[in-house]
Amino acid sequence: MQFLTLNKYQLDILRNGDPLDIQALCLAKIEVWLLLMHSTIFTRDFSPKMQPLFEALDDRSLRQVVVVAFRGVGKTSIIQQGFASREICFNEVDFLLTLSSSATLAVMQSESLKASLATNPRIVEMFGAIKSEKRESFFSKDLWITSQGNIVLPRGAGQQVRGLNLMNKRPSLLLTDDAEDPRELKSDESVAEFRRWFFKDYIGVVDRASPRWRHIVLGTKSLPRTILKDLQADPDWTSIEIPLCDDKCHSYHPMYMNDAQVLGLREAFARQGRLSDFYSEYMNQTAPPEYAPFQQSMFHYYDPSTIDLNKASIAENIVLCDVAKTVRHTSADSALVGVAVGIKQNKYWVRDIVAGKLHPDQLYNEMFDMATRNNSRVIAVE
């Protein structure tokens, strides 16, 4: 068994330490907890690509983490069973709210976590029984409370979450797992409704007064427009990506699939005309690079020091503006692009790009600043 995140001192604790030292290491290192306490689930060594995820889960200063990972990597088992069980056993969470695409799936995952805590011999030996006779009525599929008072509530996408408060506790840990179901989010209206619910109702339910509140979102890019993209672009969120392979089908996880198996899987998807599904499910990309209307080979880089594009005899400089209607979190960015057009050379040079959620005054300032920088006489607004 190989560990990705342990130093020599920590490895020595595993070999020779007493139970309390090993327990402390389990609390500090999720990888140790997974491999020691859930050895029947995690039977293979982890790929180095998993290290950023483990470090993020162990860093409690990271309040908001979004994880985009390929299907089959075991992200649900790691988060919904491994991470959740550790937080409960060590009493690091008061109120755990888990979210899945449907209530049925959320309950299934919650029941799996409950069974793991109740029947795992190592957990029972170290932490005792999680079920309390005093709370017999609070141990159902829809809601359960452990013997030490940890509340666990499973929810499906779109269910009521506002005003959650039980035993003077509000949710302090949210675990969101593949909440977007492509079968349910087929129309623009259904996508917009889900996004409103997620950002308006759900994301604010966490107890931000708690010194330990956290929100972990994980999923696969199965939709062209997904909340995963929004969260990845948000500087308040720590973003982690775990693809199966690189663009040449070289596996990042040879213990799971080697290069030949990855290539065979890609070819199987291609034969069925579903290559885009391979890229979204296994490479965290919404479309194959070869399907993109603009290919990397179409672009050539130039050295700005070798040509003075500010000279009118060489090029006409234009600022192109694509302005978003609003600056809401869910809105598209406004974009400004400085382009030099060389009529004689039949070339276009992209000189400058500014993009973001810009209020009108910011937009005007950026627009004229770019025109000044690039000696532009023309500003073209869509």
Short mmCIF file of C-alpha atoms in Angstrom, two decimals:
data_model
loop_
_atom_site.label_atom_id
_atom_site.label_comp_id
_atom_site.label_asym_id
_atom_site.label_seq_id
_atom_site.Cartn_x
_atom_site.Cartn_y
_atom_site.Cartn_z
CA MET A 1 0.00 0.00 0.00
CA GLN A 2 1.47 3.35 -1.07
CA PHE A 3 0.49 6.73 0.37
CA LEU A 4 0.62 9.91 -1.70
CA THR A 5 0.61 12.55 1.02
CA LEU A 6 2.59 11.08 3.94
CA ASN A 7 6.11 11.96 5.03
CA LYS A 8 8.56 9.56 6.69
CA TYR A 9 7.46 10.56 10.20
CA GLN A 10 3.80 9.89 9.40
CA LEU A 11 4.63 6.56 7.77
CA ASP A 12 6.48 5.57 10.92
CA ILE A 13 3.36 6.37 12.97
CA LEU A 14 1.36 3.96 10.81
CA ARG A 15 3.95 1.22 11.33
CA ASN A 16 4.77 1.72 14.99
CA GLY A 17 2.41 4.30 16.50
CA ASP A 18 -0.16 3.65 19.21
CA PRO A 19 -3.89 3.75 18.40
CA LEU A 20 -4.30 7.38 19.46
CA ASP A 21 -1.50 8.52 17.16
CA ILE A 22 -3.01 6.58 14.27
CA GLN A 23 -6.41 8.08 15.06
CA ALA A 24 -4.91 11.58 14.95
CA LEU A 25 -3.32 10.77 11.60
CA CYS A 26 -6.69 9.62 10.26
CA LEU A 27 -8.17 12.96 11.24
CA ALA A 28 -5.32 14.86 9.59
CA LYS A 29 -5.04 12.73 6.44
CA ILE A 30 -8.15 11.61 4.55
CA GLU A 31 -6.03 9.22 2.49
CA VAL A 32 -5.09 7.29 5.64
CA TRP A 33 -8.72 7.19 6.78
CA LEU A 34 -9.85 5.83 3.40
CA LEU A 35 -7.25 3.09 3.14
CA LEU A 36 -7.33 2.02 6.79
CA MET A 37 -10.99 2.34 7.67
CA HIS A 38 -12.56 1.60 4.26
CA SER A 39 -10.12 -0.95 2.85
CA THR A 40 -12.94 -3.02 1.34
CA ILE A 41 -14.01 -0.07 -0.80
CA PHE A 42 -10.61 1.36 -1.74
CA THR A 43 -8.60 -1.65 -2.86
CA ARG A 44 -6.21 0.08 -5.30
CA ASP A 45 -3.43 2.58 -4.72
CA PHE A 46 -4.47 6.12 -5.56
CA SER A 47 -3.08 7.95 -8.58
CA PRO A 48 -0.94 11.08 -7.95
CA LYS A 49 -3.76 12.98 -9.71
CA MET A 50 -5.81 12.44 -6.53
CA GLN A 51 -3.36 14.27 -4.28
CA PRO A 52 -4.82 17.80 -4.82
CA LEU A 53 -8.25 16.46 -3.81
CA PHE A 54 -6.92 14.86 -0.62
CA GLU A 55 -5.01 18.00 0.31
CA ALA A 56 -8.10 20.16 -0.25
CA LEU A 57 -10.29 17.91 1.91
CA ASP A 58 -7.69 18.01 4.71
CA ASP A 59 -7.27 21.79 4.53
CA ARG A 60 -10.14 23.03 6.66
CA SER A 61 -9.38 26.64 5.77
CA LEU A 62 -10.76 25.90 2.29
CA ARG A 63 -14.46 26.52 2.80
CA GLN A 64 -15.65 25.99 -0.79
CA VAL A 65 -14.23 23.28 -3.05
CA VAL A 66 -15.48 22.19 -6.48
CA VAL A 67 -14.25 18.85 -7.84
CA VAL A 68 -14.73 17.91 -11.50
CA ALA A 69 -13.72 14.28 -11.98
CA PHE A 70 -14.23 11.57 -14.56
CA ARG A 71 -16.92 8.96 -14.06
CA GLY A 72 -15.54 5.88 -12.34
CA VAL A 73 -12.76 7.51 -10.32
CA GLY A 74 -14.70 6.86 -7.10
CA LYS A 75 -15.41 10.48 -6.23
CA THR A 76 -18.78 9.62 -4.68
CA SER A 77 -17.26 6.90 -2.48
CA ILE A 78 -14.42 9.20 -1.43
CA ILE A 79 -16.69 12.11 -0.51
CA GLN A 80 -20.07 10.60 0.41
CA GLN A 81 -18.69 7.66 2.37
CA GLY A 82 -15.04 8.25 3.19
CA PHE A 83 -14.95 11.98 3.89
CA ALA A 84 -18.46 12.11 5.38
CA SER A 85 -17.77 9.19 7.73
CA ARG A 86 -14.55 10.78 8.98
CA GLU A 87 -16.23 14.12 9.68
CA ILE A 88 -19.01 12.37 11.60
CA CYS A 89 -16.78 10.02 13.59
CA PHE A 90 -14.47 12.81 14.72
CA ASN A 91 -17.47 15.09 15.36
CA GLU A 92 -16.23 17.67 12.85
CA VAL A 93 -19.74 18.31 11.51
CA ASP A 94 -22.91 19.29 13.40
CA PHE A 95 -25.39 19.09 10.53
CA LEU A 96 -24.55 17.33 7.27
CA LEU A 97 -26.75 18.09 4.24
CA THR A 98 -26.15 15.87 1.21
CA LEU A 99 -27.52 16.75 -2.22
CA SER A 100 -27.98 14.52 -5.27
CA SER A 101 -29.92 14.88 -8.50
CA SER A 102 -32.96 13.11 -6.99
CA ALA A 103 -34.33 12.43 -3.53
CA THR A 104 -34.20 8.69 -4.19
CA LEU A 105 -30.50 8.77 -5.03
CA ALA A 106 -29.75 11.05 -2.08
CA VAL A 107 -31.46 8.63 0.32
CA MET A 108 -29.61 5.65 -1.19
CA GLN A 109 -26.25 7.35 -0.65
CA SER A 110 -27.25 8.42 2.85
CA GLU A 111 -28.29 4.88 3.75
CA SER A 112 -24.98 3.59 2.41
CA LEU A 113 -23.14 6.02 4.69
CA LYS A 114 -25.31 4.99 7.64
CA ALA A 115 -24.68 1.29 7.01
CA SER A 116 -20.96 1.89 6.72
CA LEU A 117 -20.85 3.67 10.07
CA ALA A 118 -23.01 1.04 11.75
CA THR A 119 -21.41 -2.13 10.39
CA ASN A 120 -17.78 -1.28 9.61
CA PRO A 121 -15.95 -3.26 12.33
CA ARG A 122 -13.00 -0.89 12.49
CA ILE A 123 -15.23 2.17 12.89
CA VAL A 124 -17.44 0.47 15.47
CA GLU A 125 -14.41 -0.68 17.47
CA MET A 126 -12.81 2.74 17.45
CA PHE A 127 -15.86 5.01 17.80
CA GLY A 128 -18.67 2.81 19.10
CA ALA A 129 -22.25 2.51 17.89
CA ILE A 130 -23.67 5.44 15.93
CA LYS A 131 -27.29 4.61 16.73
CA SER A 132 -28.70 5.83 20.02
CA GLU A 133 -31.78 4.36 21.71
CA LYS A 134 -32.66 7.85 22.92
CA ARG A 135 -32.95 9.02 19.31
CA GLU A 136 -34.72 5.96 17.91
CA SER A 137 -37.34 8.13 16.21
CA PHE A 138 -34.60 10.15 14.49
CA PHE A 139 -33.02 7.31 12.57
CA SER A 140 -35.13 7.07 9.44
CA LYS A 141 -34.19 7.14 5.77
CA ASP A 142 -35.20 10.78 5.43
CA LEU A 143 -33.31 12.04 8.49
CA TRP A 144 -31.00 10.48 11.04
CA ILE A 145 -29.05 11.61 14.07
CA THR A 146 -26.02 9.80 15.45
CA SER A 147 -25.41 8.90 19.09
CA GLN A 148 -23.17 11.95 19.47
CA GLY A 149 -25.74 14.28 17.88
CA ASN A 150 -24.56 14.63 14.27
CA ILE A 151 -27.54 15.35 11.99
CA VAL A 152 -27.62 13.88 8.48
CA LEU A 153 -30.26 15.01 5.99
CA PRO A 154 -30.35 13.82 2.33
CA ARG A 155 -31.99 16.05 -0.27
CA GLY A 156 -32.73 15.89 -3.98
CA ALA A 157 -32.27 18.79 -6.40
CA GLY A 158 -35.09 21.29 -6.10
CA GLN A 159 -36.39 20.06 -2.74
CA GLN A 160 -37.19 22.45 0.08
CA VAL A 161 -34.02 23.59 1.87
CA ARG A 162 -34.86 27.06 3.15
CA GLY A 163 -35.16 27.46 6.89
CA LEU A 164 -33.49 24.17 7.83
CA ASN A 165 -32.98 24.28 11.58
CA LEU A 166 -33.08 21.23 13.84
CA MET A 167 -32.10 21.14 17.51
CA ASN A 168 -30.90 24.74 17.07
CA LYS A 169 -28.50 23.61 14.35
CA ARG A 170 -28.29 24.67 10.74
CA PRO A 171 -26.33 22.82 8.05
CA SER A 172 -22.60 23.28 8.52
CA LEU A 173 -21.39 20.91 5.80
CA LEU A 174 -22.89 20.55 2.32
CA LEU A 175 -21.88 17.65 0.11
CA THR A 176 -23.23 18.16 -3.42
CA ASP A 177 -22.79 15.18 -5.73
CA ASP A 178 -23.80 15.24 -9.42
CA ALA A 179 -26.83 17.41 -8.68
CA GLU A 180 -27.46 18.24 -12.34
CA ASP A 181 -29.36 15.52 -14.20
CA PRO A 182 -29.19 15.93 -18.02
CA ARG A 183 -32.47 14.01 -18.33
CA GLU A 184 -34.26 16.62 -16.24
CA LEU A 185 -32.44 19.71 -17.54
CA LYS A 186 -33.30 19.52 -21.24
CA SER A 187 -34.83 22.95 -21.80
CA ASP A 188 -33.48 26.44 -21.19
CA GLU A 189 -36.32 26.98 -18.72
CA SER A 190 -35.48 23.89 -16.64
CA VAL A 191 -31.78 24.83 -16.57
CA ALA A 192 -32.60 28.39 -15.49
CA GLU A 193 -34.98 27.14 -12.78
CA PHE A 194 -32.39 24.76 -11.34
CA ARG A 195 -29.71 27.45 -11.36
CA ARG A 196 -32.01 29.88 -9.54
CA TRP A 197 -32.75 27.25 -6.90
CA PHE A 198 -29.08 26.33 -6.47
CA PHE A 199 -27.68 29.84 -6.15
CA LYS A 200 -30.66 31.46 -4.40
CA ASP A 201 -32.03 28.77 -2.08
CA TYR A 202 -29.52 25.99 -1.66
CA ILE A 203 -26.08 27.55 -1.59
CA GLY A 204 -27.06 29.94 1.19
CA VAL A 205 -28.43 27.30 3.56
CA VAL A 206 -25.03 26.58 5.12
CA ASP A 207 -24.44 27.91 8.63
CA ARG A 208 -21.88 30.61 7.85
CA ALA A 209 -21.70 31.54 11.52
CA SER A 210 -20.14 28.15 12.20
CA PRO A 211 -16.32 28.20 12.38
CA ARG A 212 -16.33 24.86 10.51
CA TRP A 213 -18.80 25.37 7.67
CA ARG A 214 -17.78 23.91 4.32
CA HIS A 215 -19.30 23.17 0.92
CA ILE A 216 -17.87 20.43 -1.31
CA VAL A 217 -19.32 20.17 -4.82
CA LEU A 218 -18.40 17.28 -7.09
CA GLY A 219 -19.59 16.24 -10.49
CA THR A 220 -18.93 15.41 -14.12
CA LYS A 221 -19.34 17.88 -16.96
CA SER A 222 -22.36 16.21 -18.51
CA LEU A 223 -24.06 19.44 -19.64
CA PRO A 224 -22.82 22.18 -22.02
CA ARG A 225 -23.59 24.79 -19.38
CA THR A 226 -23.14 23.58 -15.84
CA ILE A 227 -22.85 25.14 -12.41
CA LEU A 228 -19.48 23.40 -12.17
CA LYS A 229 -18.10 25.87 -14.72
CA ASP A 230 -19.48 28.83 -12.77
CA LEU A 231 -17.94 27.63 -9.53
CA GLN A 232 -14.62 26.88 -11.19
CA ALA A 233 -14.50 30.45 -12.51
CA ASP A 234 -15.34 31.90 -9.07
CA PRO A 235 -12.17 32.94 -7.16
CA ASP A 236 -13.91 32.14 -3.86
CA TRP A 237 -13.93 28.46 -4.81
CA THR A 238 -10.97 26.08 -4.91
CA SER A 239 -11.19 24.15 -8.18
CA ILE A 240 -9.81 20.63 -8.71
CA GLU A 241 -9.96 18.67 -11.97
CA ILE A 242 -9.31 14.93 -12.23
CA PRO A 243 -9.41 13.64 -15.84
CA LEU A 244 -8.86 10.02 -16.82
CA CYS A 245 -6.19 10.77 -19.40
CA ASP A 246 -4.48 13.44 -21.47
CA ASP A 247 -5.39 14.42 -25.04
CA LYS A 248 -3.32 11.52 -26.40
CA CYS A 249 -5.16 8.97 -24.25
CA HIS A 250 -2.23 8.45 -21.88
CA SER A 251 -3.83 7.31 -18.63
CA TYR A 252 -3.36 9.29 -15.43
CA HIS A 253 -4.75 6.33 -13.48
CA PRO A 254 -2.97 3.17 -14.74
CA MET A 255 -4.15 1.23 -11.68
CA TYR A 256 -7.69 1.78 -12.96
CA MET A 257 -7.20 1.78 -16.76
CA ASN A 258 -3.95 1.56 -18.71
CA ASP A 259 -3.22 3.44 -21.95
CA ALA A 260 -4.50 0.64 -24.18
CA GLN A 261 -7.76 0.37 -22.25
CA VAL A 262 -8.31 4.13 -22.38
CA LEU A 263 -7.70 4.18 -26.13
CA GLY A 264 -10.05 1.23 -26.59
CA LEU A 265 -12.75 3.02 -24.60
CA ARG A 266 -12.35 6.16 -26.68
CA GLU A 267 -12.59 4.17 -29.91
CA ALA A 268 -15.71 2.39 -28.65
CA PHE A 269 -17.40 5.75 -28.03
CA ALA A 270 -16.26 6.98 -31.45
CA ARG A 271 -17.76 3.94 -33.22
CA GLN A 272 -21.11 4.70 -31.64
CA GLY A 273 -20.92 8.35 -32.69
CA ARG A 274 -20.67 9.41 -29.03
CA LEU A 275 -17.15 10.81 -28.89
CA SER A 276 -18.39 13.98 -27.20
CA ASP A 277 -19.74 11.79 -24.36
CA PHE A 278 -16.27 10.30 -23.85
CA TYR A 279 -14.78 13.76 -23.49
CA SER A 280 -17.44 14.96 -21.06
CA GLU A 281 -17.53 11.78 -18.96
CA TYR A 282 -13.82 11.01 -18.84
CA MET A 283 -11.82 14.13 -19.74
CA ASN A 284 -13.85 16.95 -18.13
CA GLN A 285 -14.36 18.58 -21.53
CA THR A 286 -17.75 19.44 -22.99
CA ALA A 287 -16.66 18.65 -26.57
CA PRO A 288 -13.78 16.92 -28.36
CA PRO A 289 -11.06 19.35 -29.45
CA GLU A 290 -11.38 18.12 -33.05
CA TYR A 291 -15.05 19.22 -33.02
CA ALA A 292 -14.17 22.81 -32.14
CA PRO A 293 -14.88 25.28 -34.99
CA PHE A 294 -11.56 26.99 -34.28
CA GLN A 295 -8.57 24.64 -34.06
CA GLN A 296 -5.29 25.44 -32.34
CA SER A 297 -3.50 24.93 -35.67
CA MET A 298 -5.39 27.91 -37.10
CA PHE A 299 -3.62 30.33 -34.77
CA HIS A 300 -0.04 31.58 -34.90
CA TYR A 301 1.71 33.57 -32.19
CA TYR A 302 3.73 36.68 -32.96
CA ASP A 303 6.35 38.68 -31.09
CA PRO A 304 4.97 42.21 -30.44
CA SER A 305 8.54 43.56 -30.32
CA THR A 306 9.11 42.67 -33.99
CA ILE A 307 6.24 44.68 -35.47
CA ASP A 308 4.74 48.05 -34.60
CA LEU A 309 1.02 47.50 -35.03
CA ASN A 310 0.28 51.07 -33.90
CA LYS A 311 1.42 52.34 -37.28
CA ALA A 312 -1.53 53.10 -39.50
CA SER A 313 0.46 52.01 -42.55
CA ILE A 314 0.62 48.47 -41.16
CA ALA A 315 -2.80 47.88 -39.66
CA GLU A 316 -6.10 49.41 -38.67
CA ASN A 317 -6.75 48.85 -34.94
CA ILE A 318 -10.26 48.14 -33.74
CA VAL A 319 -11.77 47.49 -30.30
CA LEU A 320 -14.56 44.90 -30.53
CA CYS A 321 -17.11 44.92 -27.70
CA ASP A 322 -19.54 42.13 -26.79
CA VAL A 323 -21.51 43.56 -23.88
CA ALA A 324 -23.51 41.41 -21.44
CA LYS A 325 -26.91 42.76 -20.42
CA THR A 326 -26.40 42.22 -16.67
CA VAL A 327 -23.60 41.55 -14.18
CA ARG A 328 -25.38 38.84 -12.22
CA HIS A 329 -23.38 35.81 -11.08
CA THR A 330 -25.12 33.59 -13.61
CA SER A 331 -24.72 36.06 -16.52
CA ALA A 332 -22.14 35.80 -19.27
CA ASP A 333 -19.07 38.04 -19.13
CA SER A 334 -18.67 41.20 -21.16
CA ALA A 335 -15.70 40.93 -23.53
CA LEU A 336 -13.45 43.50 -25.19
CA VAL A 337 -10.96 42.40 -27.85
CA GLY A 338 -8.31 44.61 -29.46
CA VAL A 339 -7.71 43.52 -33.04
CA ALA A 340 -5.27 44.84 -35.65
CA VAL A 341 -6.43 44.32 -39.24
CA GLY A 342 -3.71 44.17 -41.89
CA ILE A 343 -5.42 44.64 -45.25
CA LYS A 344 -2.25 44.42 -47.33
CA GLN A 345 -0.90 41.39 -45.44
CA ASN A 346 -4.31 39.70 -45.18
CA LYS A 347 -3.66 39.10 -41.47
CA TYR A 348 -5.46 39.70 -38.20
CA TRP A 349 -3.58 40.22 -34.95
CA VAL A 350 -5.33 39.74 -31.60
CA ARG A 351 -3.58 42.29 -29.39
CA ASP A 352 -5.63 42.68 -26.24
CA ILE A 353 -8.45 40.93 -24.35
CA VAL A 354 -10.46 42.03 -21.33
CA ALA A 355 -13.36 39.93 -20.04
CA GLY A 356 -15.42 39.98 -16.87
CA LYS A 357 -18.60 41.09 -15.20
CA LEU A 358 -18.26 44.81 -15.82
CA HIS A 359 -20.63 47.57 -14.74
CA PRO A 360 -21.26 50.31 -17.33
CA ASP A 361 -18.66 52.73 -15.92
CA GLN A 362 -16.05 49.98 -15.77
CA LEU A 363 -16.92 48.91 -19.30
CA TYR A 364 -16.49 52.43 -20.68
CA ASN A 365 -13.16 52.88 -18.91
CA GLU A 366 -11.81 49.54 -20.17
CA MET A 367 -13.07 50.31 -23.68
CA PHE A 368 -11.32 53.65 -23.99
CA ASP A 369 -8.20 52.48 -22.17
CA MET A 370 -7.84 49.66 -24.69
CA ALA A 371 -8.38 52.07 -27.58
CA THR A 372 -5.63 54.31 -26.19
CA ARG A 373 -3.21 51.42 -25.63
CA ASN A 374 -3.65 50.08 -29.15
CA ASN A 375 -4.03 53.35 -31.07
CA SER A 376 -7.56 52.36 -32.10
CA ARG A 377 -9.69 54.81 -34.03
CA VAL A 378 -12.69 52.49 -34.19
CA ILE A 379 -14.74 51.01 -31.32
CA ALA A 380 -17.29 48.47 -32.55
CA VAL A 381 -20.10 47.53 -30.15
CA GLU A 382 -22.33 44.57 -30.90
#
